[in-house]
Every structure is written in C-alpha cells, then in structure tokens.
Coordinates of C-alpha atoms and ligand atoms in Angstrom, one line a residue:
M1 CA -187.9 265.7 94.8
T2 CA -187.0 262.2 95.8
R3 CA -183.3 261.4 95.3
V4 CA -182.3 257.8 94.5
L5 CA -178.8 256.5 94.6
I6 CA -178.2 253.5 92.4
V7 CA -175.1 251.5 93.0
E8 CA -174.6 249.2 90.0
D9 CA -171.6 248.4 87.9
E10 CA -173.5 246.9 85.0
R11 CA -173.8 250.0 82.9
H12 CA -176.8 249.0 80.7
L13 CA -178.8 248.0 83.8
A14 CA -177.9 251.2 85.6
D15 CA -178.8 253.3 82.6
G16 CA -182.2 251.5 82.2
L17 CA -182.9 252.0 85.9
R18 CA -182.0 255.7 85.7
Y19 CA -184.1 256.2 82.6
N20 CA -187.2 254.6 84.1
L21 CA -186.9 256.2 87.6
E22 CA -186.3 259.7 86.1
A23 CA -189.4 259.1 84.0
E24 CA -191.3 258.5 87.2
G25 CA -190.1 261.8 88.6
Y26 CA -187.2 260.7 90.7
E27 CA -183.8 262.4 90.8
V28 CA -181.3 259.7 90.1
E29 CA -177.6 259.4 90.7
V30 CA -175.6 256.4 89.6
V31 CA -172.2 255.2 90.9
E32 CA -170.4 252.0 90.0
T33 CA -168.5 251.1 93.1
G34 CA -169.1 250.6 96.8
E35 CA -166.4 253.1 97.6
A36 CA -168.1 255.8 95.5
A37 CA -171.4 255.0 97.2
L38 CA -170.0 255.4 100.7
A39 CA -168.4 258.7 99.8
L40 CA -171.9 260.0 99.0
L41 CA -173.8 258.3 101.8
L42 CA -171.6 258.6 104.8
P43 CA -171.4 262.4 105.2
P44 CA -173.9 263.4 107.9
N45 CA -175.5 265.8 105.4
A46 CA -176.1 263.1 102.8
R47 CA -179.4 263.8 101.1
F48 CA -180.6 260.7 99.4
D49 CA -184.0 259.2 100.1
L50 CA -183.6 255.8 98.6
L51 CA -180.7 253.4 98.0
V52 CA -180.7 250.7 95.3
L53 CA -177.7 248.6 95.9
D54 CA -176.3 245.7 93.8
V55 CA -174.6 242.9 95.8
M56 CA -171.8 242.1 93.3
L57 CA -169.6 245.2 92.9
P58 CA -166.0 245.6 92.2
G59 CA -164.1 246.4 95.4
K60 CA -166.4 246.7 98.4
D61 CA -169.6 244.6 97.8
G62 CA -173.1 245.6 98.6
F63 CA -173.1 243.8 102.0
A64 CA -170.1 245.9 103.1
V65 CA -171.6 249.1 101.9
I66 CA -175.0 248.7 103.7
S67 CA -173.3 247.5 106.8
E68 CA -171.0 250.6 106.9
V69 CA -174.0 252.9 106.1
R70 CA -175.9 251.4 109.1
H71 CA -173.0 251.6 111.4
A72 CA -172.7 255.3 110.6
G73 CA -176.2 255.7 111.8
Q74 CA -177.8 256.3 108.4
F75 CA -181.2 254.8 108.1
I76 CA -181.9 255.5 104.4
P77 CA -184.3 252.8 103.0
A78 CA -182.2 250.3 101.0
L79 CA -183.2 247.7 98.5
M80 CA -180.5 245.2 97.5
L81 CA -180.3 243.5 94.1
T82 CA -179.3 239.9 94.7
A83 CA -178.5 236.9 92.4
R84 CA -181.5 234.6 91.9
G85 CA -181.4 231.4 93.8
R86 CA -179.1 232.6 96.5
P87 CA -181.2 232.7 99.7
E88 CA -178.0 233.2 101.7
D89 CA -177.5 236.5 99.8
V90 CA -180.9 237.6 100.8
L91 CA -180.3 236.8 104.5
R92 CA -176.9 238.3 104.5
G93 CA -178.4 241.5 103.0
F94 CA -181.0 241.7 105.6
A95 CA -178.5 240.9 108.4
S96 CA -176.3 243.7 107.0
G97 CA -179.1 246.2 107.2
A98 CA -181.0 246.1 103.9
D99 CA -184.8 246.7 104.0
D100 CA -185.8 244.8 101.0
Y101 CA -184.3 242.8 98.1
L102 CA -185.1 241.9 94.5
P103 CA -183.4 238.9 92.8
K104 CA -181.9 239.6 89.4
P105 CA -183.1 239.6 86.7
F106 CA -186.2 241.6 87.7
E107 CA -189.1 243.4 86.1
L108 CA -188.7 247.2 86.3
S109 CA -192.4 247.5 87.4
I110 CA -191.6 245.3 90.4
L111 CA -188.6 247.3 91.3
T112 CA -190.5 250.6 91.2
A113 CA -193.4 249.0 93.2
R114 CA -190.9 248.0 95.9
L115 CA -189.3 251.4 95.9
H116 CA -192.7 253.1 96.3
G117 CA -193.3 250.8 99.3
L118 CA -190.0 251.7 100.9
L119 CA -190.6 255.4 100.3
R120 CA -194.1 255.3 101.7
R121 CA -192.7 253.9 104.9
N122 CA -190.0 256.5 105.0
Q123 CA -192.4 259.3 104.4
W124 CA -194.4 258.3 107.5
T125 CA -191.3 258.6 109.5
S126 CA -190.3 262.0 108.2
R127 CA -193.7 263.6 108.1
T128 CA -193.9 266.1 111.0
Q129 CA -197.1 268.0 110.2
S130 CA -199.7 265.2 110.0
P131 CA -199.5 262.1 112.1
P132 CA -199.6 258.7 110.3
A133 CA -203.0 257.3 109.6
A134 CA -202.9 254.9 112.5
A135 CA -200.6 254.9 115.5
D136 CA -198.7 251.6 115.7
F137 CA -197.0 251.3 119.1
F138 CA -196.1 248.4 121.3
T139 CA -195.1 249.1 124.9
F140 CA -193.5 246.6 127.3
S141 CA -191.5 246.9 130.5
G142 CA -190.8 250.6 130.0
R143 CA -189.8 250.2 126.4
T144 CA -191.8 251.5 123.4
I145 CA -191.6 250.4 119.8
D146 CA -193.0 252.8 117.2
F147 CA -193.6 250.7 114.1
N148 CA -194.4 253.7 111.9
A149 CA -191.4 255.7 112.9
L150 CA -189.2 252.5 113.1
E151 CA -187.9 253.5 116.5
L152 CA -187.4 251.7 119.7
Q153 CA -187.2 253.7 123.0
A154 CA -185.5 252.1 125.8
R155 CA -183.4 253.3 128.8
G156 CA -183.9 256.9 127.8
R157 CA -182.5 256.3 124.4
T158 CA -184.0 256.1 120.9
F159 CA -182.7 253.3 118.6
P160 CA -183.6 253.5 114.9
L161 CA -184.7 250.2 113.5
T162 CA -184.4 248.9 110.0
L163 CA -187.7 247.7 108.5
M164 CA -186.6 244.1 108.9
E165 CA -185.7 244.5 112.6
A166 CA -189.1 246.0 113.1
N167 CA -190.8 243.2 111.2
L168 CA -188.9 240.5 113.2
L169 CA -189.9 242.3 116.5
R170 CA -193.5 242.4 115.4
Y171 CA -193.4 238.7 114.6
L172 CA -191.9 237.8 118.0
I173 CA -194.4 240.0 119.8
R174 CA -197.3 238.4 118.0
H175 CA -196.1 235.1 119.4
E176 CA -195.4 236.5 122.8
G177 CA -194.6 233.8 125.3
K178 CA -194.3 231.0 122.7
S179 CA -191.1 229.5 121.2
V180 CA -190.7 230.3 117.5
T181 CA -188.3 228.4 115.3
R182 CA -185.6 230.0 113.2
K183 CA -187.2 228.3 110.1
A184 CA -190.6 229.9 111.0
M185 CA -189.0 233.3 111.3
L186 CA -187.2 232.9 107.9
E187 CA -190.5 231.9 106.2
E188 CA -192.8 234.4 107.9
V189 CA -190.6 237.5 108.3
W190 CA -188.2 237.2 105.3
G191 CA -190.4 235.1 103.0
V192 CA -187.4 232.7 102.4
R193 CA -188.6 229.1 102.0
E194 CA -185.5 227.4 100.8
D195 CA -183.5 225.2 103.2
T196 CA -180.8 227.6 104.1
D197 CA -178.5 228.9 106.7
T198 CA -180.4 230.4 109.7
R199 CA -177.4 232.0 111.3
P200 CA -178.3 235.5 110.1
I201 CA -181.3 235.3 112.3
D202 CA -179.0 235.0 115.3
N203 CA -177.2 238.2 114.2
F204 CA -180.5 240.0 114.2
I205 CA -181.3 238.8 117.7
V206 CA -177.9 240.0 118.9
R207 CA -178.7 243.4 117.6
L208 CA -182.2 243.5 119.0
R209 CA -180.9 242.5 122.4
R210 CA -178.5 245.4 122.4
Y211 CA -181.5 247.7 122.0
I212 CA -183.9 246.0 124.3
E213 CA -182.0 244.3 127.1
D214 CA -180.4 246.0 130.1
E215 CA -177.8 243.3 129.9
P216 CA -177.6 241.8 126.4
S217 CA -175.6 238.9 127.6
R218 CA -178.3 238.0 130.1
P219 CA -181.5 238.5 128.1
R220 CA -184.8 238.6 129.9
H221 CA -187.1 239.5 127.0
L222 CA -185.5 237.9 124.0
L223 CA -184.7 234.4 125.2
T224 CA -182.9 231.6 123.4
V225 CA -184.7 228.3 123.3
R226 CA -182.0 225.8 122.9
G227 CA -182.4 223.6 119.9
V228 CA -185.5 225.5 118.8
G229 CA -185.2 229.2 118.3
Y230 CA -186.3 232.2 120.4
R231 CA -189.1 233.3 122.7
F232 CA -190.2 236.9 123.4
L233 CA -191.4 237.8 126.9
A234 CA -193.0 241.2 127.3
D235 CA -193.0 241.0 131.1
P236 CA -190.5 238.5 132.5
G237 CA -191.4 239.4 136.1
M238 CA -188.7 240.0 138.7
Ligands
CA1 CA1 -172.9 243.9 89.7

C-alpha cells in the first residue's frame, strides 16, 4: 500500500486531504509541524512513498523540512503546497529539493493527479523485476545520467537526483553547446513566467556541479556564461 505523509497545520485541509487520499486507497498519516515530519522521515528505515508538505508551518517551515530530508539522503517524492502568487516560494521549494508544487487553494483532483505523476516516476525507480518501458540514459565524458532511475553516475559514485535536478540537466543537455538564460530555464524547466529572482537556479547549478565536475570550482561541463546564464558541454576536450 502506498503511504503518504501529509504535513499541514490547517486541520480542515489536512482532514480533507486524508479523507480523499484514503478513498483512493492510500495509507495516510498527518502531522502538523515540520519537527514531527522530520521525526518520521529522517530515520533510515522511514517507509513513506510520498510527501505532501505545506510551506507555512509553525516552527520549521516546509523549506527547512525538505532541505533536511534531502541532506539526509532521503529521496522520497515531495510535493509542496505554496501560497498563490509567490513564485519565489516555488523556486525556493525546488531549490530546497521539492519535486513538484501546487499553489493554494487547489482542486483536490489536481493534487491527486500530481501525486499519481510523482508516484509513477518513483515506481519506475523501485521496480526491480521489469525494466521501465524505455531506457532513458545520457552518457558523456564517462558520466551517465539515468533519467528513469533519477541517478547520475560519475567518478565511481552514484548520485540520486531530484526530479527537478534531472529536468534541469535534460534541458541543458538538449541545448548542448549553447548558452541558455536563467529566465529561459525558469520558464522551460519550472514553468515560472513571472519576473522573479533567478538565484535559485544558481543553487541548482552549484549542486549539479558537485555531482558532475571533477573540480566543482573549475567547471568544464557546466559553464557560467557571464551576464547570460549557463552552457553545457558534453565533451569539453582536453
Ligand atoms: Ca500552513
């Protein structure tokens, strides 16, 4: 059975979510604070399949929670509930490690559709018997990205990727050799069109460099294009 953890301090909203998700066959647990969520998520044997995380919580907020979860190496699919009209929340959520977001107020049917999407992605990664429908790999300079498993192999190590890290890599790879602007990345990868702070993009690039580059401070694959954005080079030559 799929276990969903809902972190939401608005009781009526949490109850509504629980009722509807249980009706769809999910096993649901609700907590009201970030601290309670971390107590359930951080143990290595934590057994939740999906996380629905409100941003505005008493005590630790949703950004702090997802950030700690990711730092602990837990790659549970996470959807954040953000306040409408706050694109900076959306970006901060993704930069902290969220996989998807939904602005409040939302339709329940939209939420369950998003959760199905996240779960589908996760089931590809955990299915050991049958391979995913289509292999989806990209290999460059001795590194391999597995877009189904959300993993990057480099220097003999395997780095788990969040969905958004994988989406950003895919976008950069698709434009291999060309400069892409931060604004274009925001629009195409995150679907954020408002004029907003693009710094979260830089945080993503810093993380991706730690996975990809031999020397993250002297990148050869993920290059900064001053005053513009970034450029991906699969094979920078010697
Ligand atoms: Ca709240």
